[in-house]
mmCIF file with all atom_site columns, C-alpha atoms in Angstrom:
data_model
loop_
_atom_site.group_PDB
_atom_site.id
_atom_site.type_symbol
_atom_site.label_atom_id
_atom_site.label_alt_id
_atom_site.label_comp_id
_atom_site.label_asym_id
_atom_site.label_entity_id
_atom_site.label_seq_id
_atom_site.pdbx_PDB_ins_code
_atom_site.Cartn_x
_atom_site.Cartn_y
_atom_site.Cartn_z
_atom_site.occupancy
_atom_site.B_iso_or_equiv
_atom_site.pdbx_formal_charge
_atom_site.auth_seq_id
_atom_site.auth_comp_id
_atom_site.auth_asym_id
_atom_site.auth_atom_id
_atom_site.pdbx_PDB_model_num
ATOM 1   C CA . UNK A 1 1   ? 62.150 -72.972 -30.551 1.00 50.00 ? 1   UNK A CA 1
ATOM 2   C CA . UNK A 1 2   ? 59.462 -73.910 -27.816 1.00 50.00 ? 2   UNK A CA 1
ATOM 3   C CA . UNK A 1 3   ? 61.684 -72.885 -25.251 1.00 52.00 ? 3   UNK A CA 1
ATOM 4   C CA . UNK A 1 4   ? 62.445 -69.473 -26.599 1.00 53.00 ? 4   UNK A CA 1
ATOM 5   C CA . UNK A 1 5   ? 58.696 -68.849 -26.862 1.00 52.00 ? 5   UNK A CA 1
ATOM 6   C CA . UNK A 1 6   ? 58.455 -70.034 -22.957 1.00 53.00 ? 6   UNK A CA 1
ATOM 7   C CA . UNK A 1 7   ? 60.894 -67.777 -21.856 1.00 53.00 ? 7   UNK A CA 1
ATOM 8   C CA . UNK A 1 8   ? 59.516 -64.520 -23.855 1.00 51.00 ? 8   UNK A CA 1
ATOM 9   C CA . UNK A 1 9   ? 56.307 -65.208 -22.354 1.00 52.00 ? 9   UNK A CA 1
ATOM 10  C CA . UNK A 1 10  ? 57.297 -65.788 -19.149 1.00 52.00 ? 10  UNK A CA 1
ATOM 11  C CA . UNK A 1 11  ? 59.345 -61.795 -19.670 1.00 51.00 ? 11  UNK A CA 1
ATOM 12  C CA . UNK A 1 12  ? 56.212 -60.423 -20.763 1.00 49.00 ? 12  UNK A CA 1
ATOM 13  C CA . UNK A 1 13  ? 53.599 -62.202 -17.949 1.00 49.00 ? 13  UNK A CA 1
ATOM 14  C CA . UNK A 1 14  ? 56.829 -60.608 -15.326 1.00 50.00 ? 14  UNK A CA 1
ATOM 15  C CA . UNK A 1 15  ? 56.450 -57.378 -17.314 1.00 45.00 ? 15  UNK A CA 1
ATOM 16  C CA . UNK A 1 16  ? 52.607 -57.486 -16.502 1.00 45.00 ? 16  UNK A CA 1
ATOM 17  C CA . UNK A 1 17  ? 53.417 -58.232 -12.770 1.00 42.00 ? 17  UNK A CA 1
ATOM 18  C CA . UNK A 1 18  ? 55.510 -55.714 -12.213 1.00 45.00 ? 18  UNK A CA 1
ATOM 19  C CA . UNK A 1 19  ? 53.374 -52.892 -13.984 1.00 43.00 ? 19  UNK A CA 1
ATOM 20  C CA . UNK A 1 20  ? 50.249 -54.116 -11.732 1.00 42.00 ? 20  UNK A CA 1
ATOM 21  C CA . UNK A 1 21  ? 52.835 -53.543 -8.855  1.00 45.00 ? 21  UNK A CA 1
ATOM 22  C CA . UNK A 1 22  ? 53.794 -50.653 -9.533  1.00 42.00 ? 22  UNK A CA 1
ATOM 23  C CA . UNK A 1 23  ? 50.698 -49.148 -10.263 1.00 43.00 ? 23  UNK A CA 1
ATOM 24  C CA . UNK A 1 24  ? 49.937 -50.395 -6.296  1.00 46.00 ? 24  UNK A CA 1
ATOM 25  C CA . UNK A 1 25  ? 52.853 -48.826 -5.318  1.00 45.00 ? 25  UNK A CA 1
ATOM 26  C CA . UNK A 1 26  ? 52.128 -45.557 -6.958  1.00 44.00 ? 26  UNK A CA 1
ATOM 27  C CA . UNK A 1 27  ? 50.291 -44.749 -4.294  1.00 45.00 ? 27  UNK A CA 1
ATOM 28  C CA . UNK A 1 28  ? 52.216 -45.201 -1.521  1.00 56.00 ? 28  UNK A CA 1
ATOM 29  C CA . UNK A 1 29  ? 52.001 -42.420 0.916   1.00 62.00 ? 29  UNK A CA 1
ATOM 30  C CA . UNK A 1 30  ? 54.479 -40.325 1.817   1.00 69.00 ? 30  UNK A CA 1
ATOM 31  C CA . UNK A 1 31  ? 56.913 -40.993 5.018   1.00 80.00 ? 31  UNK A CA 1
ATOM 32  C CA . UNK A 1 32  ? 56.523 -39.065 7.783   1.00 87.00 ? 32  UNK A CA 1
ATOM 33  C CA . UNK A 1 33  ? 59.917 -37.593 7.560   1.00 87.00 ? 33  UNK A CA 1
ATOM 34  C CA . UNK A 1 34  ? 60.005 -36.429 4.395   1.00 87.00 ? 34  UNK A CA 1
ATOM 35  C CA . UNK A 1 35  ? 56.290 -34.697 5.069   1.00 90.00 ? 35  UNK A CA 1
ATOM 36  C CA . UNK A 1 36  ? 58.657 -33.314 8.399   1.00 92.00 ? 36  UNK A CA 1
ATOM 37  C CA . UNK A 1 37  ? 61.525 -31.911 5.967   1.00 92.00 ? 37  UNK A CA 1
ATOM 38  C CA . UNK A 1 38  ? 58.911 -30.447 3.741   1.00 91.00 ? 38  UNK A CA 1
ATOM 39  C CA . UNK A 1 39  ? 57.512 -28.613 6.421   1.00 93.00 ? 39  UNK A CA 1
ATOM 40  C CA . UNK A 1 40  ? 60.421 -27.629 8.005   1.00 95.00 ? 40  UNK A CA 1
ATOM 41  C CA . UNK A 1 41  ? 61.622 -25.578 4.926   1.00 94.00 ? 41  UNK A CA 1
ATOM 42  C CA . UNK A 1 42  ? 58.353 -24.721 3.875   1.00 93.00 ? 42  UNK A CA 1
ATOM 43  C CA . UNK A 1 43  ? 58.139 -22.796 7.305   1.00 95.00 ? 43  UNK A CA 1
ATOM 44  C CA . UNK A 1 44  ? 61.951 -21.124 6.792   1.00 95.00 ? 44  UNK A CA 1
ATOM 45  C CA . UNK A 1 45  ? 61.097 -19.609 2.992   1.00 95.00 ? 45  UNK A CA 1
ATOM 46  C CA . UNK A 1 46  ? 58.017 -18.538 3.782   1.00 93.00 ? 46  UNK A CA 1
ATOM 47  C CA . UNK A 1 47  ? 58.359 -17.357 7.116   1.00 94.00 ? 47  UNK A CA 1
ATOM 48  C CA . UNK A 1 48  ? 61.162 -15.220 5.707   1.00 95.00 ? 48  UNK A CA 1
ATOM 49  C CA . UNK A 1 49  ? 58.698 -14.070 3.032   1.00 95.00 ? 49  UNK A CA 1
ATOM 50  C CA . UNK A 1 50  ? 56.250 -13.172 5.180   1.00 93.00 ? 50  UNK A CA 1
ATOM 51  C CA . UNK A 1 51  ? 58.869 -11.263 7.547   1.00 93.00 ? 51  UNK A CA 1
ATOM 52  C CA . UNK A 1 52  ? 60.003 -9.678  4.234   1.00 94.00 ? 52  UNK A CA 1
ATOM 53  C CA . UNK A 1 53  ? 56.706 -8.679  3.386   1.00 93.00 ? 53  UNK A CA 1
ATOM 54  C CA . UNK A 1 54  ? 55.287 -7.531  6.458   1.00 92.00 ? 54  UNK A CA 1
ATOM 55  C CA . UNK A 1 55  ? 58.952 -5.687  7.156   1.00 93.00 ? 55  UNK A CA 1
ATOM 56  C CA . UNK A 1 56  ? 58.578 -3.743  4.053   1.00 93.00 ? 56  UNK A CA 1
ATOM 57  C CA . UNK A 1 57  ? 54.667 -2.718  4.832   1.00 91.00 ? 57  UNK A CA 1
ATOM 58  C CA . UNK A 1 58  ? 53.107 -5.404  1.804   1.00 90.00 ? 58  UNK A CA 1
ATOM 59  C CA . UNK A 1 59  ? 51.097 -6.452  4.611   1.00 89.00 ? 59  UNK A CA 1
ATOM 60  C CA . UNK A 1 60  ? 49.881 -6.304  8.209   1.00 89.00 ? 60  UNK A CA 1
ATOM 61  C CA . UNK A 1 61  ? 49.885 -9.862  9.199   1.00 89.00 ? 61  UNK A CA 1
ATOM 62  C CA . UNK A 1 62  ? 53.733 -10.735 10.226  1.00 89.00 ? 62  UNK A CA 1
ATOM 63  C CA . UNK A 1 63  ? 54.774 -14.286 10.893  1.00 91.00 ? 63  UNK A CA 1
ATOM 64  C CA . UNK A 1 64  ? 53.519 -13.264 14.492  1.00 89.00 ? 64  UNK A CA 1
ATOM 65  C CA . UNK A 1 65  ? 49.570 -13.748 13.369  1.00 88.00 ? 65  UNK A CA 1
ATOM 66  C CA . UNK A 1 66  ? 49.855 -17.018 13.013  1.00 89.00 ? 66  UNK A CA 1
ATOM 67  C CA . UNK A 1 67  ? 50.267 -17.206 17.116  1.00 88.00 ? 67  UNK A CA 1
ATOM 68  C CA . UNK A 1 68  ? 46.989 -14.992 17.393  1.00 84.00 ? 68  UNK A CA 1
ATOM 69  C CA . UNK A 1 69  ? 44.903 -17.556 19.031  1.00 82.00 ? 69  UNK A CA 1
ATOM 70  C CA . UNK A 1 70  ? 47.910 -17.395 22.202  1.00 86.00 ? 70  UNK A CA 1
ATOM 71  C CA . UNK A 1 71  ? 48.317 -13.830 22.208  1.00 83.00 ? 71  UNK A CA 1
ATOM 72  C CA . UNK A 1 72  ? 46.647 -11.008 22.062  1.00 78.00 ? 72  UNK A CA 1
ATOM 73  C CA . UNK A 1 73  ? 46.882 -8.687  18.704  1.00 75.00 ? 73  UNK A CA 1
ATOM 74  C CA . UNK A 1 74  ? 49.200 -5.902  20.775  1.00 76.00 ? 74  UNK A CA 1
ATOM 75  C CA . UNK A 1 75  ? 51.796 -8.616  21.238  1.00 77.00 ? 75  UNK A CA 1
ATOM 76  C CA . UNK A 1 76  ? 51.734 -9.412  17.452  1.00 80.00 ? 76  UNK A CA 1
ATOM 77  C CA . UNK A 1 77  ? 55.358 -8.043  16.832  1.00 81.00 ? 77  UNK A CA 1
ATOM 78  C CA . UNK A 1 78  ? 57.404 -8.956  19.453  1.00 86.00 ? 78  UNK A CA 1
ATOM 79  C CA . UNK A 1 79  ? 60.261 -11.492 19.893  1.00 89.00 ? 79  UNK A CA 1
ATOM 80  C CA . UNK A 1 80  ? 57.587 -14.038 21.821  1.00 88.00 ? 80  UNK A CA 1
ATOM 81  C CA . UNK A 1 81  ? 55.108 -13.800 19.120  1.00 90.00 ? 81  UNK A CA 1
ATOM 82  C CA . UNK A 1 82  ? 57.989 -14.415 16.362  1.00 91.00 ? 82  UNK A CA 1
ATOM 83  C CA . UNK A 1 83  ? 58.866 -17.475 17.874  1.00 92.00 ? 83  UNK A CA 1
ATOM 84  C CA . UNK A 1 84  ? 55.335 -18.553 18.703  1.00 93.00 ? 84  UNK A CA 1
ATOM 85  C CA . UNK A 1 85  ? 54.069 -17.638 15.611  1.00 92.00 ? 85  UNK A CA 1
ATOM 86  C CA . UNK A 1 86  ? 57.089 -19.975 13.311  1.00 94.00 ? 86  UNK A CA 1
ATOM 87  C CA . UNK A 1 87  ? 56.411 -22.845 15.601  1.00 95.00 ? 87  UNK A CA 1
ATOM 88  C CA . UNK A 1 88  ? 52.262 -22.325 14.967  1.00 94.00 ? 88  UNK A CA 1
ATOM 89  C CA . UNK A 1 89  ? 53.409 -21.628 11.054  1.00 94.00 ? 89  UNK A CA 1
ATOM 90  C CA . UNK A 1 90  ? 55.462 -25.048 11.521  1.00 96.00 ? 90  UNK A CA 1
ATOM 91  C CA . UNK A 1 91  ? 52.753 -27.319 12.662  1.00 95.00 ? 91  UNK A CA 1
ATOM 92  C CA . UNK A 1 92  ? 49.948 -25.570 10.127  1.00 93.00 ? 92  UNK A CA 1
ATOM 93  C CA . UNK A 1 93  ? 52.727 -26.445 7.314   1.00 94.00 ? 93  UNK A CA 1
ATOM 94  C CA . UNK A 1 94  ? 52.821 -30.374 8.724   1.00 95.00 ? 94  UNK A CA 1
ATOM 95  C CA . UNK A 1 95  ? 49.100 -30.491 8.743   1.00 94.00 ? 95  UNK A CA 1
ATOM 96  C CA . UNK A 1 96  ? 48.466 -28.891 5.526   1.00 93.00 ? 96  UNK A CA 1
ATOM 97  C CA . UNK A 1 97  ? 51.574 -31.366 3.854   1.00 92.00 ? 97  UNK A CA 1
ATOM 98  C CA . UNK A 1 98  ? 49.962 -34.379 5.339   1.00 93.00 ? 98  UNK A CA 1
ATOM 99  C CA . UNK A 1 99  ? 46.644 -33.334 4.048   1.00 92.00 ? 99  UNK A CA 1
ATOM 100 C CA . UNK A 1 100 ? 47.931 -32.410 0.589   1.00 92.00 ? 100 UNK A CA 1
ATOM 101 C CA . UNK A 1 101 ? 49.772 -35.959 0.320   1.00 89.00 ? 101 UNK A CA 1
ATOM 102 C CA . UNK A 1 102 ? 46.335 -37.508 1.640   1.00 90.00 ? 102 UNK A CA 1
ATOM 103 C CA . UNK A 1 103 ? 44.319 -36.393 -0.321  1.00 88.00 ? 103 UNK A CA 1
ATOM 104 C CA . UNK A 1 104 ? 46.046 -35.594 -3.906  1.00 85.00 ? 104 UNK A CA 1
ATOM 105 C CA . UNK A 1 105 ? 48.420 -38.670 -3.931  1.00 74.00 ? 105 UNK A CA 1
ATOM 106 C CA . UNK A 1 106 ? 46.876 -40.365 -6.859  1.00 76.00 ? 106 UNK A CA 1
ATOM 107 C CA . UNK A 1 107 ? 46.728 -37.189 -8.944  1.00 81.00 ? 107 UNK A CA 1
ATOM 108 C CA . UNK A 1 108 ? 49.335 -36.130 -10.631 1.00 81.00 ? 108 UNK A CA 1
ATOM 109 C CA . UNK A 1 109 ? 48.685 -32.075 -11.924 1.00 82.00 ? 109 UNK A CA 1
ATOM 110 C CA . UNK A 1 110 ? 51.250 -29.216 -10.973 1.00 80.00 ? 110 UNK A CA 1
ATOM 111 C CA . UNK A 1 111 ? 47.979 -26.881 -10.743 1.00 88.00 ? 111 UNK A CA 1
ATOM 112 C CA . UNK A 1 112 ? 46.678 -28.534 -7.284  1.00 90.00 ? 112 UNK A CA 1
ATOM 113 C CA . UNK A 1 113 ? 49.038 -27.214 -5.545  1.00 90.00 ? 113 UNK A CA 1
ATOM 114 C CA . UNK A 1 114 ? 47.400 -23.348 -7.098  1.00 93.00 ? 114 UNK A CA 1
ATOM 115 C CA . UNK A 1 115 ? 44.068 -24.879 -5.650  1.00 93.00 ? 115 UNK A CA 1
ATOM 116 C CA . UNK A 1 116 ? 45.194 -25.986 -2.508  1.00 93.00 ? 116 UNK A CA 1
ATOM 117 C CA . UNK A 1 117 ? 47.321 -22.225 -2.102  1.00 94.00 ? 117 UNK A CA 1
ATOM 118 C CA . UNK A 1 118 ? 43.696 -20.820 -2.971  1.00 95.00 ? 118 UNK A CA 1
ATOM 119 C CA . UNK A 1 119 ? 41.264 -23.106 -0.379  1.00 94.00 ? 119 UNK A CA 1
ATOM 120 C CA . UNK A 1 120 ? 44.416 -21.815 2.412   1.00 93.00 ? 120 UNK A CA 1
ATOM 121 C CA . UNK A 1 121 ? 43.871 -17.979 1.286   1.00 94.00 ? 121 UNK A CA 1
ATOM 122 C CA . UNK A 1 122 ? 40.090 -18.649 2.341   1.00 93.00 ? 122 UNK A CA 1
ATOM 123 C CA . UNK A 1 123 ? 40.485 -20.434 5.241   1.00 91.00 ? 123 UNK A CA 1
ATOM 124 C CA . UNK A 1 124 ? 42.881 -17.858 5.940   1.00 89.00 ? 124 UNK A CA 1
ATOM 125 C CA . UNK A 1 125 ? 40.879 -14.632 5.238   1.00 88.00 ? 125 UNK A CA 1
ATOM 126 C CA . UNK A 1 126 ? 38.153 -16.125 7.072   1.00 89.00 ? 126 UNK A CA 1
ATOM 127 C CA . UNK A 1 127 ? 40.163 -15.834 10.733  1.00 85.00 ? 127 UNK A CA 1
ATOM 128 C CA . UNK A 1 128 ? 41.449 -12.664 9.346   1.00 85.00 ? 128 UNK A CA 1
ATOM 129 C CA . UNK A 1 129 ? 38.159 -10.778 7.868   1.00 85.00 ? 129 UNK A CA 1
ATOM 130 C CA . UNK A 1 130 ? 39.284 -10.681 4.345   1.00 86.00 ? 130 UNK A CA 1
ATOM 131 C CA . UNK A 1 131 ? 36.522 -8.912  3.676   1.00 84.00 ? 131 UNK A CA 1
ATOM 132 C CA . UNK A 1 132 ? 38.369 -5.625  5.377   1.00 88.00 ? 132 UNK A CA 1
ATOM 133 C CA . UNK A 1 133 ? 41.228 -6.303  3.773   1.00 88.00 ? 133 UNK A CA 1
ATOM 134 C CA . UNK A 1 134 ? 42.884 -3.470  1.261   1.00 90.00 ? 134 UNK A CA 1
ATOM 135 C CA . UNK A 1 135 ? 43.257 -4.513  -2.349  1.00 91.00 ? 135 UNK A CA 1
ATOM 136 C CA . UNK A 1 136 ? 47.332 -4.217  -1.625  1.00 90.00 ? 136 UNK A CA 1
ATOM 137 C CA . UNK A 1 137 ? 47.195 -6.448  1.530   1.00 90.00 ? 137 UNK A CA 1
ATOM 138 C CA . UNK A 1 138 ? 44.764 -9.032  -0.552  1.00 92.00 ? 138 UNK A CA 1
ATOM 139 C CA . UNK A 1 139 ? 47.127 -9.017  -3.299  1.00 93.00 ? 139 UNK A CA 1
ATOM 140 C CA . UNK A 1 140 ? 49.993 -9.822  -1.310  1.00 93.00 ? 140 UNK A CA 1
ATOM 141 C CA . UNK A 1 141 ? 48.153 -12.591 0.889   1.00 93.00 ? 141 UNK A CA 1
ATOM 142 C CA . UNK A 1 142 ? 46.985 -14.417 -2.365  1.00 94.00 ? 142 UNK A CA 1
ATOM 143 C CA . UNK A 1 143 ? 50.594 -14.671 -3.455  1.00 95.00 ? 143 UNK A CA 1
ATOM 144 C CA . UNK A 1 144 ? 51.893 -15.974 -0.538  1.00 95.00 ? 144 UNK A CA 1
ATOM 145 C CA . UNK A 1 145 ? 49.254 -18.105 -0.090  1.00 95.00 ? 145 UNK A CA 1
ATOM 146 C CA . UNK A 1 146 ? 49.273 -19.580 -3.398  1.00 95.00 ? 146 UNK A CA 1
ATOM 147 C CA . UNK A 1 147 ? 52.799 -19.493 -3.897  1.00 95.00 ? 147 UNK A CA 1
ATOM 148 C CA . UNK A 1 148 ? 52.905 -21.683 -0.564  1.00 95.00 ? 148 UNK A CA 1
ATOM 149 C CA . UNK A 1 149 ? 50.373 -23.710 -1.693  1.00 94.00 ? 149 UNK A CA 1
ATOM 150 C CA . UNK A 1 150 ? 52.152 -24.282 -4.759  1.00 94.00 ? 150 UNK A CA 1
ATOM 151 C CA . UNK A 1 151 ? 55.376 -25.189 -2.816  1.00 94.00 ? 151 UNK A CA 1
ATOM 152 C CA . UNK A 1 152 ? 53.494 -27.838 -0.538  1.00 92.00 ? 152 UNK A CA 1
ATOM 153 C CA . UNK A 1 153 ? 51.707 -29.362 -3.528  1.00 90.00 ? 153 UNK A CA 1
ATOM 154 C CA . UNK A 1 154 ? 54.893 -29.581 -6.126  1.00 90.00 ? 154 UNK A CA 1
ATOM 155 C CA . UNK A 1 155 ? 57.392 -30.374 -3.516  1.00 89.00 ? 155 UNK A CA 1
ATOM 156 C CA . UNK A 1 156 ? 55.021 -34.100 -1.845  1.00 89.00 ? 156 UNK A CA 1
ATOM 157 C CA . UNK A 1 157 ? 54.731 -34.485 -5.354  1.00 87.00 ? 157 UNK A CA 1
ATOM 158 C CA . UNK A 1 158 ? 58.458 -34.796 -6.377  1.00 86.00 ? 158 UNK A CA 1
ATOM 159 C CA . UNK A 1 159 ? 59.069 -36.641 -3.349  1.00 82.00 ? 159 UNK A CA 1
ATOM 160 C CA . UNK A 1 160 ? 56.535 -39.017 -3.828  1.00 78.00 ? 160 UNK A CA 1
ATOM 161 C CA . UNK A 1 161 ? 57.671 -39.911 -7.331  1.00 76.00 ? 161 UNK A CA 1
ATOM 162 C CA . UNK A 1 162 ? 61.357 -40.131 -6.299  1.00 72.00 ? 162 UNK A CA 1
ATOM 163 C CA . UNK A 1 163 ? 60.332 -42.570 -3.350  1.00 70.00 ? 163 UNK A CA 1
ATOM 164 C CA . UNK A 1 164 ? 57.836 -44.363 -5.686  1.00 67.00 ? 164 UNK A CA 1
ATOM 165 C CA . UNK A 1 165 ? 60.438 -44.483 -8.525  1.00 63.00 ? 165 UNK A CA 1
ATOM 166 C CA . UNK A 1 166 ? 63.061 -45.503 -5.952  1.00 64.00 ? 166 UNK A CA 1
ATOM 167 C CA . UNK A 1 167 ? 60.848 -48.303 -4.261  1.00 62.00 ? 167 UNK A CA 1
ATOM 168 C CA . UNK A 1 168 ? 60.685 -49.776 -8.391  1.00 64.00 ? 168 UNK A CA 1
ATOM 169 C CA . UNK A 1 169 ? 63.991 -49.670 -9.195  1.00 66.00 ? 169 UNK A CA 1
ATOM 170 C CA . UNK A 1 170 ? 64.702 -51.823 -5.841  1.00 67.00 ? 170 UNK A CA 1
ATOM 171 C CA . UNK A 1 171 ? 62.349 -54.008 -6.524  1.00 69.00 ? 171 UNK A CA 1
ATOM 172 C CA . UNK A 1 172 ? 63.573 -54.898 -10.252 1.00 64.00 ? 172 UNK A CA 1
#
């Protein structure tokens, strides 16, 4: 009888272990690679998007903005800028991803990633004098930017809780 008592508290005092480890673990950061991948499709949808967008006149900033600091706003819509402009949109997406997963890994709300679409719009509209902007061009630049926001936020958070929940099952 002793020694069944022995062993169910050893179980339990493991149990207790493993929960304080895993409540380390839980906030593991992200790998680089998988901040990478996120980017890298992150930069594909909504490059598209925005090609769609600005293609069917929703907008005047093309995936081609994003290389305005290179080029000069007459060279906006050609074949350089394109290119330019998805490999600026690329890097923007890697920064904002590593930021997200920096500084919202402990939390756990779908909604951040709404915020973090919104604090992007501003940033944004800053560079791009949102102030002058029509009510259709605003519209449109809020939903891409908080429909990208929302992708960066939901998407480090699914892969951090399949890496997390991966990393516990290993260790069990």
């Amino acid at each position: 009888m002793e020694m069944e008592v022995s062993k169910t508290g050893r179980k339990h005092k493991q149990a207790r272990v493993s929960q304080t480890e895993e409540s380390r673990q839980g906030s593991k950061r992200l790998s680089t690679s998988k901040i990478l991948e996120v980017a890298f499709w992150g930069t594909i949808i909504w490059g598209l998007i925005r090609l769609m967008a600005h293609f069917l006149n929703m907008t005047p900033y093309g995936v081609g903005a994003f290389a305005r600091p290179f080029i000069s706003i007459e060279d906006e819509n050609t074949f350089a800028s394109l290119c330019l402009g998805a490999i600026v949109l690329f890097v923007e997406t890697v920064v904002a991803s590593f930021v997200f997963s920096l500084l919202f890994s402990r939390i756990r709300a779908w909604w951040l990633g709404l915020v973090y679409g919104a604090v992007m719009l501003v940033i944004a509209g800053f560079f791009f004098h949102i102030g002058n902007w029509e009510v259709a061009t605003l519209s449109t630049e809020g939903a891409w930017y908080l429909t990208f926001g929302l992708f960066i936020g939901m998407t480090i958070m699914l892969e951090q809780s399949d890496e997390n929940h991966a990393w516990n099952e290993s260790t069990r």
